Short mmCIF file of C-alpha atoms in Angstrom, two decimals:
data_model
loop_
_atom_site.label_atom_id
_atom_site.label_comp_id
_atom_site.label_asym_id
_atom_site.label_seq_id
_atom_site.Cartn_x
_atom_site.Cartn_y
_atom_site.Cartn_z
CA GLY O 124 115.77 79.57 114.09
CA GLU O 125 117.65 82.48 112.58
CA ASN O 126 117.89 85.78 114.42
CA VAL O 127 119.08 88.95 112.68
CA GLU O 128 120.05 92.06 114.63
CA GLN O 129 120.39 95.42 112.90
CA HIS O 130 122.01 98.67 114.03
CA PRO O 131 121.50 101.55 114.26
CA SER O 132 117.73 101.88 114.38
CA THR O 133 117.97 105.47 113.14
CA LEU O 134 120.75 107.20 111.22
CA SER O 135 120.94 110.80 110.20
CA VAL O 136 123.65 112.00 107.79
CA GLN O 137 124.38 115.10 105.77
CA GLU O 138 123.94 114.95 102.03
CA GLY O 139 127.15 113.71 100.44
CA ASP O 140 128.31 111.83 103.53
CA SER O 141 128.52 108.05 103.77
CA ALA O 142 126.11 105.83 105.71
CA VAL O 143 126.83 102.42 107.18
CA ILE O 144 124.26 99.97 108.53
CA LYS O 145 125.33 96.77 110.25
CA CYS O 146 123.63 93.41 110.76
CA THR O 147 124.58 90.27 112.63
CA TYR O 148 123.03 86.85 112.19
CA SER O 149 122.96 83.78 114.37
CA ASP O 150 122.63 80.80 112.02
CA SER O 151 125.98 79.79 110.56
CA ALA O 152 124.08 78.00 107.77
CA SER O 153 122.79 81.32 106.40
CA ASN O 154 124.27 82.00 102.99
CA TYR O 155 122.13 84.66 101.30
CA PHE O 156 121.92 88.24 102.55
CA PRO O 157 119.70 90.76 100.74
CA TRP O 158 119.09 94.40 101.61
CA TYR O 159 115.71 96.01 101.03
CA LYS O 160 114.82 99.71 100.92
CA GLN O 161 111.29 100.71 101.92
CA GLU O 162 110.10 104.24 101.41
CA LEU O 163 107.12 105.44 103.42
CA GLY O 164 103.95 103.72 102.21
CA LYS O 165 105.79 101.79 99.51
CA ARG O 166 106.89 98.23 98.89
CA PRO O 167 110.25 96.84 100.05
CA GLN O 168 112.63 96.94 97.10
CA LEU O 169 115.76 94.87 96.77
CA ILE O 170 118.78 97.16 96.41
CA ILE O 171 121.63 94.69 96.67
CA ASP O 172 122.29 91.16 97.84
CA ILE O 173 125.30 89.00 98.56
CA ARG O 174 125.88 85.28 98.81
CA SER O 175 128.29 83.65 101.21
CA ASN O 176 130.84 82.76 98.57
CA VAL O 177 131.56 86.48 98.07
CA GLY O 178 133.06 88.91 100.59
CA GLU O 179 132.04 92.19 98.98
CA LYS O 180 129.72 93.40 96.25
CA LYS O 181 129.31 96.90 94.82
CA ASP O 182 126.67 98.58 92.70
CA GLN O 183 127.42 102.24 92.01
CA ARG O 184 127.05 104.06 95.36
CA ILE O 185 125.98 100.96 97.28
CA ALA O 186 128.19 98.19 98.61
CA VAL O 187 127.70 95.25 100.92
CA THR O 188 130.41 93.44 102.85
CA LEU O 189 130.14 90.04 104.50
CA ASN O 190 132.25 88.55 107.28
CA LYS O 191 131.21 84.91 107.62
CA THR O 192 133.54 84.24 110.52
CA ALA O 193 132.05 87.01 112.61
CA LYS O 194 128.57 86.45 111.17
CA HIS O 195 127.98 90.03 110.25
CA PHE O 196 127.32 91.99 107.08
CA SER O 197 127.09 95.69 106.37
CA LEU O 198 125.52 98.09 103.88
CA HIS O 199 127.58 101.06 102.77
CA ILE O 200 126.04 104.00 100.92
CA THR O 201 128.42 106.65 99.63
CA GLU O 202 127.62 110.20 98.49
CA THR O 203 124.19 110.04 100.09
CA GLN O 204 121.32 111.94 98.50
CA PRO O 205 117.93 113.01 99.92
CA GLU O 206 116.23 110.26 97.88
CA ASP O 207 118.21 107.70 99.89
CA SER O 208 116.02 108.57 102.88
CA ALA O 209 114.01 105.44 103.72
CA VAL O 210 113.91 102.43 106.01
CA TYR O 211 116.52 99.81 105.17
CA PHE O 212 116.08 96.16 106.14
CA CYS O 213 118.75 93.51 106.07
CA ALA O 214 117.76 89.86 105.84
CA ALA O 215 119.31 86.40 105.94
CA SER O 216 118.40 83.03 104.51
CA SER O 217 119.94 79.57 104.74
CA GLY O 218 118.55 78.32 101.45
CA LEU O 219 115.46 76.72 100.09
CA VAL O 220 113.10 75.22 102.62
CA THR O 221 111.69 71.72 102.26
CA GLY O 222 108.96 71.97 99.65
CA GLY O 223 110.46 75.06 98.07
CA GLY O 224 110.62 78.76 98.81
CA ASN O 225 113.18 81.13 100.27
CA LYS O 226 112.58 81.85 103.96
CA LEU O 227 114.01 85.27 104.75
CA THR O 228 114.52 86.49 108.31
CA PHE O 229 114.55 90.28 108.44
CA GLY O 230 116.46 92.63 110.70
CA THR O 231 114.56 95.27 112.67
CA GLY O 232 115.22 98.06 110.18
CA THR O 233 117.18 101.32 110.05
CA GLN O 234 115.48 104.66 109.39
CA LEU O 235 117.99 106.62 107.29
CA LYS O 236 117.50 110.36 106.98
CA VAL O 237 119.68 112.33 104.59
CA GLU O 238 119.61 116.01 105.46
CA LEU O 239 120.36 118.86 103.07
CA ASP F 1208 105.68 92.56 83.44
CA THR F 1209 108.06 92.70 86.39
CA GLU F 1210 105.59 93.55 89.11
CA VAL F 1211 103.59 91.91 91.85
CA THR F 1212 100.10 93.45 91.94
CA GLN F 1213 97.98 93.45 95.08
CA THR F 1214 94.32 94.36 95.51
CA PRO F 1215 92.73 96.06 97.25
CA LYS F 1216 95.21 98.74 98.33
CA HIS F 1217 93.10 99.52 101.39
CA LEU F 1218 90.52 97.43 103.21
CA VAL F 1219 88.42 98.20 106.28
CA MET F 1220 86.45 95.36 107.79
CA GLY F 1221 84.53 94.49 110.88
CA MET F 1222 85.36 91.54 113.09
CA THR F 1223 82.49 89.49 111.68
CA ASN F 1224 83.21 90.18 108.02
CA LYS F 1225 84.73 87.84 105.44
CA LYS F 1226 87.04 89.43 102.92
CA SER F 1227 89.91 88.42 100.65
CA LEU F 1228 93.22 89.91 99.59
CA LYS F 1229 94.49 89.13 96.12
CA CYS F 1230 97.96 88.98 94.64
CA GLU F 1231 98.98 88.45 91.02
CA GLN F 1232 102.28 88.12 89.18
CA HIS F 1233 103.12 87.27 85.58
CA MET F 1234 106.87 86.83 85.92
CA GLY F 1235 106.64 83.03 85.86
CA HIS F 1236 107.68 82.83 89.51
CA ARG F 1237 106.69 79.52 91.12
CA ALA F 1238 107.04 80.58 94.76
CA MET F 1239 104.64 83.09 96.35
CA TYR F 1240 104.59 84.50 99.85
CA TRP F 1241 102.38 86.35 102.30
CA TYR F 1242 104.02 88.68 104.83
CA LYS F 1243 102.47 90.82 107.56
CA GLN F 1244 104.06 94.18 108.42
CA LYS F 1245 103.15 96.33 111.38
CA ALA F 1246 104.14 99.99 111.50
CA LYS F 1247 107.88 100.54 112.00
CA LYS F 1248 108.51 96.78 112.07
CA PRO F 1249 110.06 94.35 109.59
CA PRO F 1250 107.92 92.06 107.43
CA GLU F 1251 106.96 88.81 109.17
CA LEU F 1252 106.52 85.68 107.09
CA MET F 1253 103.07 84.08 107.20
CA PHE F 1254 102.85 81.57 104.33
CA VAL F 1255 104.90 80.26 101.43
CA TYR F 1256 103.57 78.47 98.37
CA SER F 1257 105.83 76.54 96.05
CA TYR F 1258 104.44 75.11 92.79
CA GLU F 1259 100.97 76.01 94.11
CA LYS F 1260 101.42 73.91 97.24
CA LEU F 1261 101.72 75.27 100.76
CA SER F 1262 105.30 74.74 101.93
CA ILE F 1263 105.41 76.99 104.99
CA ASN F 1264 102.76 78.05 107.50
CA GLU F 1265 104.39 80.08 110.26
CA SER F 1266 101.80 79.03 112.85
CA VAL F 1267 99.35 81.60 111.56
CA PRO F 1268 95.86 81.62 113.18
CA SER F 1269 93.18 79.86 111.17
CA ARG F 1270 91.27 83.12 110.69
CA PHE F 1271 93.82 83.67 107.90
CA SER F 1272 93.35 81.16 105.07
CA PRO F 1273 95.69 81.22 102.07
CA GLU F 1274 94.87 79.88 98.64
CA CYS F 1275 96.95 79.51 95.49
CA PRO F 1276 94.55 78.70 92.65
CA ASN F 1277 97.24 78.80 89.96
CA SER F 1278 100.85 79.77 89.42
CA SER F 1279 100.03 83.48 88.95
CA LEU F 1280 97.53 84.07 91.75
CA LEU F 1281 97.66 84.05 95.52
CA ASN F 1282 94.74 84.85 97.80
CA LEU F 1283 94.46 85.44 101.51
CA HIS F 1284 90.97 84.86 102.89
CA LEU F 1285 90.14 86.74 106.07
CA HIS F 1286 87.45 85.80 108.57
CA ALA F 1287 86.68 86.84 112.15
CA LEU F 1288 89.76 89.02 112.40
CA GLN F 1289 90.78 90.96 115.48
CA PRO F 1290 91.78 94.65 115.67
CA GLU F 1291 95.39 93.57 116.32
CA ASP F 1292 95.39 92.02 112.83
CA SER F 1293 95.38 95.50 111.37
CA ALA F 1294 98.58 95.79 109.35
CA LEU F 1295 100.08 96.02 105.87
CA TYR F 1296 99.86 92.64 104.15
CA LEU F 1297 102.60 92.14 101.60
CA CYS F 1298 102.67 89.57 98.86
CA ALA F 1299 105.95 88.52 97.27
CA SER F 1300 107.09 86.11 94.60
CA SER F 1301 110.36 84.52 93.59
CA PRO F 1302 111.64 82.27 90.85
CA LEU F 1303 112.56 78.79 91.95
CA GLY F 1304 115.98 77.82 90.74
CA GLN F 1305 119.21 76.26 91.83
CA TRP F 1306 120.31 77.91 95.04
CA GLY F 1307 123.25 80.16 94.38
CA THR F 1308 122.35 80.90 90.77
CA SER F 1309 122.22 84.62 90.13
CA GLY F 1310 118.62 85.85 90.43
CA ALA F 1311 117.27 82.55 91.67
CA ASN F 1312 115.03 82.71 94.71
CA VAL F 1313 115.16 86.52 94.91
CA LEU F 1314 111.93 87.96 96.33
CA THR F 1315 109.97 90.72 94.59
CA PHE F 1316 107.37 92.41 96.78
CA GLY F 1317 104.01 93.91 95.93
CA ALA F 1318 102.91 97.30 97.27
CA GLY F 1319 100.73 95.71 99.92
CA SER F 1320 97.14 95.82 101.11
CA ARG F 1321 96.61 97.99 104.16
CA LEU F 1322 94.04 96.29 106.37
CA THR F 1323 92.11 97.95 109.19
CA VAL F 1324 89.95 95.79 111.44
CA LEU F 1325 87.34 97.67 113.43
#
């Protein structure tokens, strides 16, 4: 099955700096890579996703890059703000399973702390 | 309505109790999921329903029994749980569409039910 590794486990940056979180996956059939943000005691929320036919995707201060050859993808947050502090999970999926549904395999998470 | 609603938010139960967690969505999503999340860990998939039929059971112990009575509701029946089952139980839903279509198969999570087994 798929295995997703995520680094670093914790990341502390100064407000206004950039943050980068990296993930690697094992299954070359994986073709969908979402990123979820989970604040303490709250639900995971999708912040950005990328499919394997695209190398980079941006949404305001957030960008994701994908290197299919190396089987890794990264989340980039620019101009970080205190409200960016949360746990970020990457995930990977190889498509719909038999019978329907999207089976996501999550990375281990990165605790991002943005300090004033 | 763009939310997945879970009840109860908190549940404390003894090992001999029977209880249920409920999940509801009105986004027209035809896939629904149960995940288990322990503190400081990623969500772990338990079950997937597609068109109200169970499509994935990730070898979950039988003390957890899922049910999908209709396209908007998903239940998780709990019986004879162990203290190690204490966790946040997350429900999610996704539309079922052609893979690769923008928005298709994207999961939306509920806020979770925090379960404590004494």
